[in-house]
XYZ file of C-alpha atoms in Angstrom:
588
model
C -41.557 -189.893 -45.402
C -41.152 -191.566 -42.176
C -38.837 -194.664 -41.760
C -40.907 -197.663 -42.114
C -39.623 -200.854 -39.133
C -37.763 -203.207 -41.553
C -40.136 -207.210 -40.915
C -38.301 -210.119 -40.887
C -41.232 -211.514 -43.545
C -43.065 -209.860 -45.840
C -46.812 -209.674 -45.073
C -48.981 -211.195 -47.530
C -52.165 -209.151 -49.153
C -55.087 -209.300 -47.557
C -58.689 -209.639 -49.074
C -61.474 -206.917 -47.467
C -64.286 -209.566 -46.604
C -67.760 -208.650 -48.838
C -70.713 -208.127 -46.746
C -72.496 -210.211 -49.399
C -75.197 -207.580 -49.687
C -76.217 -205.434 -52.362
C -76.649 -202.083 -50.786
C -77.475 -198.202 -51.878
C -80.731 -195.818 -53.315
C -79.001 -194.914 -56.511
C -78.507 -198.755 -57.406
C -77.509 -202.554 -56.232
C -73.655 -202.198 -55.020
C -71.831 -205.197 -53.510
C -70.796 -203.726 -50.163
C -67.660 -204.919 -47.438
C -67.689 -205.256 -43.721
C -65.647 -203.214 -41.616
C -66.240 -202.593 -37.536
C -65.182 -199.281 -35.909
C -64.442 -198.617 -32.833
C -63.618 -200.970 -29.155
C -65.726 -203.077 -29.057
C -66.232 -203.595 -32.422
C -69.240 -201.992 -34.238
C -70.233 -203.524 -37.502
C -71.229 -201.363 -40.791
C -71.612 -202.280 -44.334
C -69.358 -199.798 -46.317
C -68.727 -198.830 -50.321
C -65.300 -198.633 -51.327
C -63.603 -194.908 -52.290
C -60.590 -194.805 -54.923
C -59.993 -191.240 -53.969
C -60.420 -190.972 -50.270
C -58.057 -192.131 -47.893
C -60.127 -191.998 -44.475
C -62.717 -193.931 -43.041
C -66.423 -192.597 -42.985
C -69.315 -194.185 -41.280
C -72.860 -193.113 -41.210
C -73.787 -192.015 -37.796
C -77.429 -192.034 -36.026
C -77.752 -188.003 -36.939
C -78.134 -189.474 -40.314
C -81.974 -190.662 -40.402
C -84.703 -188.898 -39.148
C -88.009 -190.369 -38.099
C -89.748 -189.886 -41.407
C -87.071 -191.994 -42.962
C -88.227 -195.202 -41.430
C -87.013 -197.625 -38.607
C -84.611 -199.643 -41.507
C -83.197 -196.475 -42.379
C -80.077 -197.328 -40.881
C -79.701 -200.501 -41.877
C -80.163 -199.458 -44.947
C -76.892 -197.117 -44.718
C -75.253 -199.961 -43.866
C -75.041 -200.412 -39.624
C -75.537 -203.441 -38.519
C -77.172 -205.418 -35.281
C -74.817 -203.834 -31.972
C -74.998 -204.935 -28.738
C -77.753 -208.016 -29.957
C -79.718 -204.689 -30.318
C -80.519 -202.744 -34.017
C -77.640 -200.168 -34.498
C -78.704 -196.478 -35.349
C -75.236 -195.982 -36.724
C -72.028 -195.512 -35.755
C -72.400 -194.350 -31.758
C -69.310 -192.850 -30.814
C -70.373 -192.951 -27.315
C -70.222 -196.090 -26.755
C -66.861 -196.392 -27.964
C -63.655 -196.780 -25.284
C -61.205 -195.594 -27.923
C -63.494 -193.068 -29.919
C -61.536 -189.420 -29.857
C -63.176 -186.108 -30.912
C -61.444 -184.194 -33.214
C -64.486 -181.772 -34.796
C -67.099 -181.121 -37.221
C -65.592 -180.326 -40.910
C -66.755 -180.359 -44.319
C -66.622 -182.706 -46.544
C -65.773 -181.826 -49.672
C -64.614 -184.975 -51.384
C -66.707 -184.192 -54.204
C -67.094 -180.692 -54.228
C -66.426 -180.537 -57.926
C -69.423 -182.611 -57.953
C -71.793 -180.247 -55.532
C -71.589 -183.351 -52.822
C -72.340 -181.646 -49.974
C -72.087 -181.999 -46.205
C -70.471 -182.315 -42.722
C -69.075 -184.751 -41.088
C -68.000 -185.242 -37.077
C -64.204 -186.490 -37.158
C -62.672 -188.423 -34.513
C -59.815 -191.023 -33.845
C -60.817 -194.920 -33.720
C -59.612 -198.437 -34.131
C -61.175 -199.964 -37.475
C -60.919 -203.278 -38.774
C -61.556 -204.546 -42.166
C -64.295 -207.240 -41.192
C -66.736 -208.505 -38.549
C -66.027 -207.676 -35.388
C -66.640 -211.456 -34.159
C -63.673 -212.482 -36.659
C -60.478 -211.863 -34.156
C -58.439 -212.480 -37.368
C -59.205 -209.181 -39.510
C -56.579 -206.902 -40.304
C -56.848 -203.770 -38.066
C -55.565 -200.415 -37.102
C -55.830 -198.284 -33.779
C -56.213 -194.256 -33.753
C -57.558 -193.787 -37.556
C -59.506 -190.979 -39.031
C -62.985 -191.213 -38.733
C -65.494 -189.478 -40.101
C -69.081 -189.984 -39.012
C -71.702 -188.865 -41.911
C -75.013 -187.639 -41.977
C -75.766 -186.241 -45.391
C -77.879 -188.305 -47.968
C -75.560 -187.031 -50.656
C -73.540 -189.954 -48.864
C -75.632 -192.455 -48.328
C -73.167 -195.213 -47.295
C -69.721 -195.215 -45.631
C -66.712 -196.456 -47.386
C -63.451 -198.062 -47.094
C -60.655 -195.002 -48.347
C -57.759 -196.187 -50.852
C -56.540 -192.876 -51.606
C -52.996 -191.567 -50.002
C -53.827 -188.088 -49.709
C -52.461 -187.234 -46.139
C -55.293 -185.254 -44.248
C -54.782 -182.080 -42.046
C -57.462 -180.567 -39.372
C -55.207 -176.885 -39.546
C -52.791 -176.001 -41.660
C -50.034 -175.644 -38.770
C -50.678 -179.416 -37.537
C -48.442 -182.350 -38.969
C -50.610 -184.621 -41.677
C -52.053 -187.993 -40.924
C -51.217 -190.830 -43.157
C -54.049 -192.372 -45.290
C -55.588 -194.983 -43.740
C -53.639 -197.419 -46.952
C -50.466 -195.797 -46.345
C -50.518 -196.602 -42.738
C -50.957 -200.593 -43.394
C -48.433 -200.303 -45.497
C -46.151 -198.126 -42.883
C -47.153 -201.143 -40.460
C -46.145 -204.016 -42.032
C -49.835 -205.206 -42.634
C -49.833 -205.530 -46.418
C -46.785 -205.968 -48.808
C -46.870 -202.496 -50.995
C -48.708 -199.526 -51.018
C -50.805 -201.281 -53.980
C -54.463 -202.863 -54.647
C -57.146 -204.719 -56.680
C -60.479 -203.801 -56.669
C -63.427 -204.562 -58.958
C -67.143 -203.601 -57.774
C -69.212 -207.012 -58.452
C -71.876 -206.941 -59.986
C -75.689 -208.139 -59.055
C -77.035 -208.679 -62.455
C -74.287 -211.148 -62.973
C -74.842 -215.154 -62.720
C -76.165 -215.440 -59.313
C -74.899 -212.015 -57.869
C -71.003 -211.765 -58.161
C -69.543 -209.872 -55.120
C -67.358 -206.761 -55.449
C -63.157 -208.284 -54.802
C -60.680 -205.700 -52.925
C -57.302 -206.802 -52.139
C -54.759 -205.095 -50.221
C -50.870 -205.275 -51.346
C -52.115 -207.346 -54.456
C -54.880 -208.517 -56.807
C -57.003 -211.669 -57.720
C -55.725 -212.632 -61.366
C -59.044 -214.813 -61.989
C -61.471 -211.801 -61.956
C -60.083 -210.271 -65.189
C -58.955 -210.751 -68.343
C -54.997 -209.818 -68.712
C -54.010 -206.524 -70.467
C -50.721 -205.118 -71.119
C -51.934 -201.599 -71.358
C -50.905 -199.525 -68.049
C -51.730 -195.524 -67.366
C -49.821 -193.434 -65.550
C -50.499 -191.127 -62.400
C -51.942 -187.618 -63.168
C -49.413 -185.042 -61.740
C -52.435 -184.155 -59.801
C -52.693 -185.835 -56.813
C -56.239 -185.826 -56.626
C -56.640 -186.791 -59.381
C -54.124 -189.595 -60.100
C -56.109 -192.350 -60.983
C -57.152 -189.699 -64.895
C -57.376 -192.066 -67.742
C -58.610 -190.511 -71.626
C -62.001 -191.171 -72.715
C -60.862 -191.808 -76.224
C -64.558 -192.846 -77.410
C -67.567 -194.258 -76.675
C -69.871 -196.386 -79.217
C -73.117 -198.157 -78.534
C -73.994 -201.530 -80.174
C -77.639 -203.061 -81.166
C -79.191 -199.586 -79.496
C -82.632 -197.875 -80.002
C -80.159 -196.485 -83.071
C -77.996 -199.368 -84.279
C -74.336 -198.798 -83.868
C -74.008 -195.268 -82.734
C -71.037 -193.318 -81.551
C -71.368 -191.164 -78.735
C -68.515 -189.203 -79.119
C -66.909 -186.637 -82.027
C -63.733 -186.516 -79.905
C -62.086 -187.484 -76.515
C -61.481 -186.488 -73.309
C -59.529 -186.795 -69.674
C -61.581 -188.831 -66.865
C -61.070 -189.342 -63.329
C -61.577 -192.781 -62.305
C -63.714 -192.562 -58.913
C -65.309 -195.192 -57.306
C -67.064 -193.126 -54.525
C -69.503 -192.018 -56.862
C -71.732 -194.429 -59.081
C -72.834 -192.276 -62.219
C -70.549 -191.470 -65.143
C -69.988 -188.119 -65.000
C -69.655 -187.163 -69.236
C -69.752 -183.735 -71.457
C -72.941 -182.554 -72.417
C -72.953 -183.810 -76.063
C -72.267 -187.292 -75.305
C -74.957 -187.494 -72.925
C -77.129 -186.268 -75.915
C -76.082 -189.205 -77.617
C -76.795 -191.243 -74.772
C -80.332 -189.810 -74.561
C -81.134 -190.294 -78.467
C -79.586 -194.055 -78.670
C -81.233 -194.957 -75.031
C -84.254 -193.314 -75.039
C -83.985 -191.076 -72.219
C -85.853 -188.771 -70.378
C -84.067 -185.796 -68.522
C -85.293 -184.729 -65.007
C -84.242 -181.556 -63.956
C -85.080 -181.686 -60.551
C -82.633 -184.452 -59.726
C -80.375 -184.306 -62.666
C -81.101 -188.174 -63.026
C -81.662 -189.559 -67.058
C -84.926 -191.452 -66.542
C -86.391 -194.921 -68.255
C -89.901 -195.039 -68.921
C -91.224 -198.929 -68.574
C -91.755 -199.187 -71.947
C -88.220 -197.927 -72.821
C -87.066 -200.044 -70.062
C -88.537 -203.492 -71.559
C -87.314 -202.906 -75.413
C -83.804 -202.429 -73.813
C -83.735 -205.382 -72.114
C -85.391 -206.747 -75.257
C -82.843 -205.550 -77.364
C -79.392 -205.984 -74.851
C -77.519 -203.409 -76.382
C -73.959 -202.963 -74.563
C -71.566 -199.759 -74.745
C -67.653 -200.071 -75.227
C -65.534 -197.419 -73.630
C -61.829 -197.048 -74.974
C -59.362 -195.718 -72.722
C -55.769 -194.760 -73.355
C -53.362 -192.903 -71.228
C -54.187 -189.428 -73.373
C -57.557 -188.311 -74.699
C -56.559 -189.049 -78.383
C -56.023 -191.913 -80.225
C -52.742 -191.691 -80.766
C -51.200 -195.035 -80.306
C -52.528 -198.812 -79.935
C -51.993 -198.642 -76.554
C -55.954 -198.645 -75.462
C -57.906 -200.936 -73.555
C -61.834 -201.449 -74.368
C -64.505 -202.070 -71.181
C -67.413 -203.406 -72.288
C -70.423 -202.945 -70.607
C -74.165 -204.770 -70.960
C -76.758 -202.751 -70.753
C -77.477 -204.584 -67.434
C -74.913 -202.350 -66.195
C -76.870 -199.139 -66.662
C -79.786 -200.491 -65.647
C -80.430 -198.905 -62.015
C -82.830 -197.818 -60.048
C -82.536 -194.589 -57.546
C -84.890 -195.197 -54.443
C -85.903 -192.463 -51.083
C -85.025 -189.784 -50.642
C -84.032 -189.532 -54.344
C -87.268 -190.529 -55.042
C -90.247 -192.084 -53.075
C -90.542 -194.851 -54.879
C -87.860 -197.019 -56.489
C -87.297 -195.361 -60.180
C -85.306 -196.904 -63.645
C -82.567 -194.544 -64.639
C -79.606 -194.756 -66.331
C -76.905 -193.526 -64.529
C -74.771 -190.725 -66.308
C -74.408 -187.074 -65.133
C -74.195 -183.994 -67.447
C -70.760 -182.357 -66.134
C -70.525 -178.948 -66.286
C -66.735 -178.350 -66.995
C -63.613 -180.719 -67.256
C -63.423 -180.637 -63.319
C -66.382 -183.088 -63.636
C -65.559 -185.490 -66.190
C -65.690 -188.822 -63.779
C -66.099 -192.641 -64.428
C -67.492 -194.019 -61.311
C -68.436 -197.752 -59.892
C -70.721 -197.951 -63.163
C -67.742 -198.960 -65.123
C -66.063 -200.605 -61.921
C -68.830 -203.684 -62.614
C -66.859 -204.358 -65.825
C -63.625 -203.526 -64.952
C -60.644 -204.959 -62.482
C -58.494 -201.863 -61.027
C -54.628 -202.005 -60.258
C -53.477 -199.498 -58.649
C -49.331 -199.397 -57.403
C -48.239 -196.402 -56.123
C -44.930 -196.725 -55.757
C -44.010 -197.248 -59.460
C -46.975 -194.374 -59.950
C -49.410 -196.685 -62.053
C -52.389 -198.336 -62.714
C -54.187 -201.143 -65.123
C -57.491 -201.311 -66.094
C -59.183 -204.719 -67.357
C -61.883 -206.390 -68.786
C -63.825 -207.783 -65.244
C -64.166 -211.942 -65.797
C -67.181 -213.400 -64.996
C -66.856 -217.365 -65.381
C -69.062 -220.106 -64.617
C -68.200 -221.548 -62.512
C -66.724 -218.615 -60.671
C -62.820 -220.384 -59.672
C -61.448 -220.156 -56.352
C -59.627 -217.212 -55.884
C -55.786 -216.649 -56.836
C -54.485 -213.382 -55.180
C -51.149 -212.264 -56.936
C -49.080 -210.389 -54.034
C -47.500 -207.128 -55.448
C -44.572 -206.525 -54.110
C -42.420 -202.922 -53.670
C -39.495 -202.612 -56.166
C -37.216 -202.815 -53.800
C -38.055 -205.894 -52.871
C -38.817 -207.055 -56.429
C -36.070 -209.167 -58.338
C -36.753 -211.197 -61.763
C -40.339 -211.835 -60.629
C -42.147 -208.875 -59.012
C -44.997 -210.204 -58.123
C -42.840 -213.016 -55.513
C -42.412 -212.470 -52.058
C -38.916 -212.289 -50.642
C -37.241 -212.025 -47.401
C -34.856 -209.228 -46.705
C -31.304 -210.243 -46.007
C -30.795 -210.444 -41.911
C -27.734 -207.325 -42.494
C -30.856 -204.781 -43.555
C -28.210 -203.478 -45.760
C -27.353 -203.992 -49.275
C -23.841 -203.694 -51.314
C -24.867 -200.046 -52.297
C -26.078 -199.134 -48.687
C -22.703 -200.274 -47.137
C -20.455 -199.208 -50.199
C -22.528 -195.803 -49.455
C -21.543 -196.309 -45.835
C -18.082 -196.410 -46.548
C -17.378 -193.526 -49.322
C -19.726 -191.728 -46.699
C -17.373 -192.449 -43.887
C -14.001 -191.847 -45.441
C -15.366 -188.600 -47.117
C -16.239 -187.589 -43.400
C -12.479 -188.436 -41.741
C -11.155 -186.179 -44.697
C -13.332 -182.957 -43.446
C -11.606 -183.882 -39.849
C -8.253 -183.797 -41.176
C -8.734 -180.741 -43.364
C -10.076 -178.525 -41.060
C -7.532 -179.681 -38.432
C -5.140 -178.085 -40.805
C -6.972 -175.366 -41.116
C -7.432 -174.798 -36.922
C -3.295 -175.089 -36.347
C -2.823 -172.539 -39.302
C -4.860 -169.643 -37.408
C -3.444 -170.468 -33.871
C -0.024 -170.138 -35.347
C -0.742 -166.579 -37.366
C -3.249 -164.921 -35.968
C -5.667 -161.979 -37.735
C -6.938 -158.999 -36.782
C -10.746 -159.031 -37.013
C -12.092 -157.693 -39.481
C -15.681 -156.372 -40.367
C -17.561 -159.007 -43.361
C -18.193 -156.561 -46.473
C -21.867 -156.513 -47.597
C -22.635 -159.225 -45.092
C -27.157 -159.787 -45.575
C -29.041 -161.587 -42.339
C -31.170 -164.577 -44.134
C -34.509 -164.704 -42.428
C -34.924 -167.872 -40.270
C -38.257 -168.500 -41.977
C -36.224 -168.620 -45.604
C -34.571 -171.524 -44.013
C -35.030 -175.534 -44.866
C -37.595 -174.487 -47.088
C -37.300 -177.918 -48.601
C -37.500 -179.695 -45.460
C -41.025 -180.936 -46.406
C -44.292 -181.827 -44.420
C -42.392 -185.043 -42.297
C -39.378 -183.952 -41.703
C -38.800 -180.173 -40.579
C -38.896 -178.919 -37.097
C -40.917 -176.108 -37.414
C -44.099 -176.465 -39.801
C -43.626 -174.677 -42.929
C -46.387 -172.103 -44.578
C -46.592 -171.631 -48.155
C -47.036 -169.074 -49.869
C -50.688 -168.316 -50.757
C -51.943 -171.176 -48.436
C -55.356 -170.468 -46.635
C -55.397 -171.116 -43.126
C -58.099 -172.586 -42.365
C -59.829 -172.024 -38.527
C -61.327 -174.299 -36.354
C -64.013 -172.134 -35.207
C -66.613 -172.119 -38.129
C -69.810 -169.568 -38.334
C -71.452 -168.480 -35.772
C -74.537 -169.724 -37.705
C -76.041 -172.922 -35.526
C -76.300 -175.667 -38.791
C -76.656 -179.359 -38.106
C -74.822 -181.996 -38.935
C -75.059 -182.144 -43.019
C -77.413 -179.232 -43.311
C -77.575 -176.111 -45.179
C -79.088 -174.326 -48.450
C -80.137 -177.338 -50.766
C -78.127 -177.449 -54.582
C -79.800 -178.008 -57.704
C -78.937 -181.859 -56.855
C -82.765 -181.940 -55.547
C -85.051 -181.313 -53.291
C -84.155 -184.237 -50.926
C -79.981 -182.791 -51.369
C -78.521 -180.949 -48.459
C -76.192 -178.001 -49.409
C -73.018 -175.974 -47.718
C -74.391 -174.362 -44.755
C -71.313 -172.307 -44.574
C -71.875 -168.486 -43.772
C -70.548 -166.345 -47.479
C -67.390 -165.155 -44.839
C -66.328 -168.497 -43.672
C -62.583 -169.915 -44.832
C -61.639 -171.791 -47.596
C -62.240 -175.662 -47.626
C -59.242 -178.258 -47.628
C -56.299 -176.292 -48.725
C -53.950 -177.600 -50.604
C -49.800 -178.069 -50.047
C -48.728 -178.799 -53.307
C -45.863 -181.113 -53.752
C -42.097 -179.561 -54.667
C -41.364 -182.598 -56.765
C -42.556 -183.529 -60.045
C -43.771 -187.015 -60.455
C -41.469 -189.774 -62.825
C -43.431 -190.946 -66.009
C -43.688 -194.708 -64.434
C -42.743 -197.903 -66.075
C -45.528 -200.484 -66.066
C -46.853 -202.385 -63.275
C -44.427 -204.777 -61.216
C -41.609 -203.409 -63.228
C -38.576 -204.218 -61.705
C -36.276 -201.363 -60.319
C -38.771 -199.099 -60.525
C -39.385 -196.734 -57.606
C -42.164 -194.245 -57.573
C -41.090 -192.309 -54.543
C -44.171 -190.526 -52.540
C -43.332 -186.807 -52.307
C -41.716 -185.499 -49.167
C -44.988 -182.992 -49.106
C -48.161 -184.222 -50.606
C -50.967 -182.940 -51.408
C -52.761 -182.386 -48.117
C -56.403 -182.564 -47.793
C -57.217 -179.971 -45.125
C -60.187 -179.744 -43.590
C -62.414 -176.833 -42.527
C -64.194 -176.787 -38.854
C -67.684 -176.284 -38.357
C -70.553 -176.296 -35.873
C -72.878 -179.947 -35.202
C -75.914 -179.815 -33.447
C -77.167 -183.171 -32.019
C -80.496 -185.076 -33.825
C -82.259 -184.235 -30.891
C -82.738 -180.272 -31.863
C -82.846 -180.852 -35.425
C -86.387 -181.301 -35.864
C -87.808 -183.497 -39.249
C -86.059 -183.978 -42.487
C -88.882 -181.560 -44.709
C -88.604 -179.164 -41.335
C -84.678 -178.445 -42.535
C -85.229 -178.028 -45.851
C -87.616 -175.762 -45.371
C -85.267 -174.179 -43.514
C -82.712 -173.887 -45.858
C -84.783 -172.650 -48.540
C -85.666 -169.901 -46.335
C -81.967 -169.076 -45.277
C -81.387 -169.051 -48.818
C -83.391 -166.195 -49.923
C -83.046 -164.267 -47.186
């Protein structure tokens, strides 16, 4: 891991500004400003737990059939005193092209797609505010695809790669933390909530957390030794209260979740979305995969307020006390999915039936009701009760500090000591030093010895030439010289088919009609391969421990991307034109 400049102070965390909007088509999400780009281009974006880039919707993104507030909608904001169709890299002086790749964030989830990437200063707030925290030469990646409807913010620290031969690029987290811009490589996030007093905005905090929008728990969960999958907690059970069927439980036995807030819907096994449909009153649509709610459904649930408790403990059994309950209102489940989804806005409850284990995800459904901590460097997270008082208090963000830097309280800041080194660096220093005078001396011995009696050469028995590329195979991602290939890595081109797709377009899924799919030719590469770490992950101690160190692998996972053609709006004709066309590349 690169060497990260030692600050005389230690930065303090820094709360992502809400856009105090309510924005999406599969339900009301509280939203944060960000602007992209020099000068400054303002966009309304969601907030990913499992990303770590930037993604912006860009004007390839809405057709003319989708309306003139379609981007707005998506989140871009007045430019220029002008209505912005998205993200224009054009008219940035610090926009750089990298390519057109997949994105397969989701692929377990059939999210489909393409996105242009590109280097670009972003900022976490307005553009006019010359006080947000900001960052030059960042990944961006400008999105089309509906299965995407809004942009987001990235708190993942997955490194990215564009070719499996090119060094990784920090997450967009790990890189304020690399630059002194927040205190730890740590944050707080909760995702508001509309239906709550008068609209309660989503909180993120960066390097720290805001201890009056939860209720305390002691109960912390460790990283997966996936690393896209850390943030896995175990669906222990799930039970209903006052439903269309009393108490009911949902579940007969638990199971391992990803915790995702890129995504909205909970994504649960087939049986306990049975449940949900029997207690709730659902109505399946196979065309969309959506669980419906019929109006008169829809007004003896808010009739009734029934509310759904989710236990979660750091295994999918019940093994211990060691469990934390969410509780969600029905309120929380009550959404509506809007165009293209559907043309009008539509009640629906919003779990997914997941097809395998790969799918099991709880996404910003639960995030309403619940206050994230997530501190990577002791490799944990907390997850508690959201607080919703009334008055809602002034905030009180809680810094979270590295344990290095941590003494009997780690959540104060301290200043290093003006030296940069501690008693065990210069007591290392030392043994370090005298250990390397002794070498000098012994093979200074060892040199007059020869010169005196001299040898006769001789020829090494059973001498074997190591192959250079055997060599420093530990040397990891950010340190080695040369890059290093593992074995049974795909390399992934930059050239893509020779197929002329669009931006976001291909054969649709079963996701929908409105759904774009992979318009990858059957012979094109692999998608994002993936270096796995050398080094197994530390069970961690629990958050702000002191003396804890969760060190981030020398080689991490890296999320590689795969290349692929764009074709500007201009030649891409009307939104029901491509699907048409899809369909028909399908069959043929």
């Amino acid at each position: 891991m690169p060497i990260r400049p030692r600050a005389s102070t230690v930065p303090t965390p820094y709360v992502v500004p809400p856009s105090q909007s309510f924005d999406g088509n599969d339900g009301a999400w509280s939203t944060f400003d960000i602007n992209v780009g020099t000068p400054g281009q303002d966009l309304r974006v969601q907030v990913s737990t499992k990303s770590g880039e930037t993604w912006v919707i860009v004007p390839e993104g809405c057709y003319p059939e989708d309306g003139a507030n379609c981007p707005s909608l998506r989140g871009a904001q007045t430019f220029n005193s002008a209505a912005s169709p998205g993200f224009q890299s054009n008219m940035s002086s610090t926009w750089s092209t990298i390519g057109v790749y997949s994105l397969d964030l989701e692929k377990e989830l059939n999210y489909t797609g393409n996105g242009i990437y590109g280097y670009d200063r972003v900022a976490l707030g307005a553009a006019s505010d010359t006080s947000v925290l900001s960052l030059d030469k960042q990944i961006i990646a400008g999105v089309a695809e509906m299965d995407y409807y809004m942009g987001h913010i990235g708190l993942g620290v997955q490194p990215s790669s564009f070719s499996s031969l090119s060094q990784p690029i920090n997450s967009f987290l790990h890189q304020l933390w690399n630059q002194t811009k927040i205190p730890s490589l740590a944050y707080g996030y909760t995702a508001g909530a509309k239906y709550r007093l008068k609209s309660v905005f989503g909180n993120l905090v960066l390097g720290g957390y805001d201890d009056t929008r939860f209720t305390p728990s002691n109960v912390s969960f460790s990283f997966a030794n996936d690393d896209s999958r850390l943030l896995t907690v175990g669906v222990q059970s799930i039970v209903a209260m006052n439903s269309l069927q009393g108490v009911y439980s949902l579940t007969t036995t638990g199971h391992l979740s990803l915790i995702d807030s890129t995504v909205p819907h909970l994504w649960l096994p087939p049986d306990i979305c049975d449940g949900f449909e029997k207690a709730f009153g659902l109505t399946y649509d196979p065309t969309t995969d959506l669980y419906l709610v019929n109006d008169t459904i829809h007004s003896q649930l808010q009739s009734l307020n029934p509310s759904i408790t989710i236990k979660l403990g750091n295994s999918a059994s019940d093994t211990s006390s060691n469990y934390t309950n969410i509780v969600l209102p029905y309120a929380a489940f009550d959404l509506q999915a809007s165009y293209p989804i559907y043309a009008n806005a539509t009640n629906y409850f919003p779990i997914r039936r997941a097809a395998n284990d790969t799918q099991y995800t709880l996404g910003r459904t639960l995030l309403q009701e619940a206050y994230l901590i997530v501190d990577h460097q002791r490799g944990n997270f907390t997850l508690a009760q959201a607080a919703f008082p009334d008055p809602l208090p002034a905030s009180h963000i809680v810094p979270i500090m590295p344990p290095s830097n941590s003494t009997t309280n780690p959540s104060s800041t301290s200043t290093p000591s003006k030296s940069g080194l501690g008693i065990g660096a210069i007591a290392g220093i030392a043994a370090g030093g005298g250990a390397l005078l002794l070498l000098i001396l012994i093979g200074a011995i060892i040199w007059f010895r020869r010169r005196r009696n001299p040898t006769k050469p001789g020829e090494l028995d059973n001498t074997q030439i190591t192959d250079a590329k055997t060599q420093g195979a530990d040397d990891g991602l950010y340190g080695a010289n040369k890059p290093q290939e593992l074995s049974g890595t795909q390399v992934s081109e930059l050239a893509s088919p020779a197929n002329d797709t669009a931006l976001g377009m291909g054969s649709s899924s079963k996701r929908g009609p409105y759904r774009h799919g992979d318009p990858r030719s059957p012979g094109s590469p692999g998608v994002h391969d993936h270096l796995l770490s050398p080094n197994p992950q530390e069970l961690p101690t629990p958050l702000n421990s002191p003396g804890f160190v969760h060190e981030l692998p020398s080689a991490p996972l890296v999320h590689e991307l795969e290349g692929e053609y764009y074709v500007p709006l201009s030649q891409r004709g009307s939104r029901a034109g491509s699907i048409a066309k899809q369909g028909h590349e399908r069959d043929s």
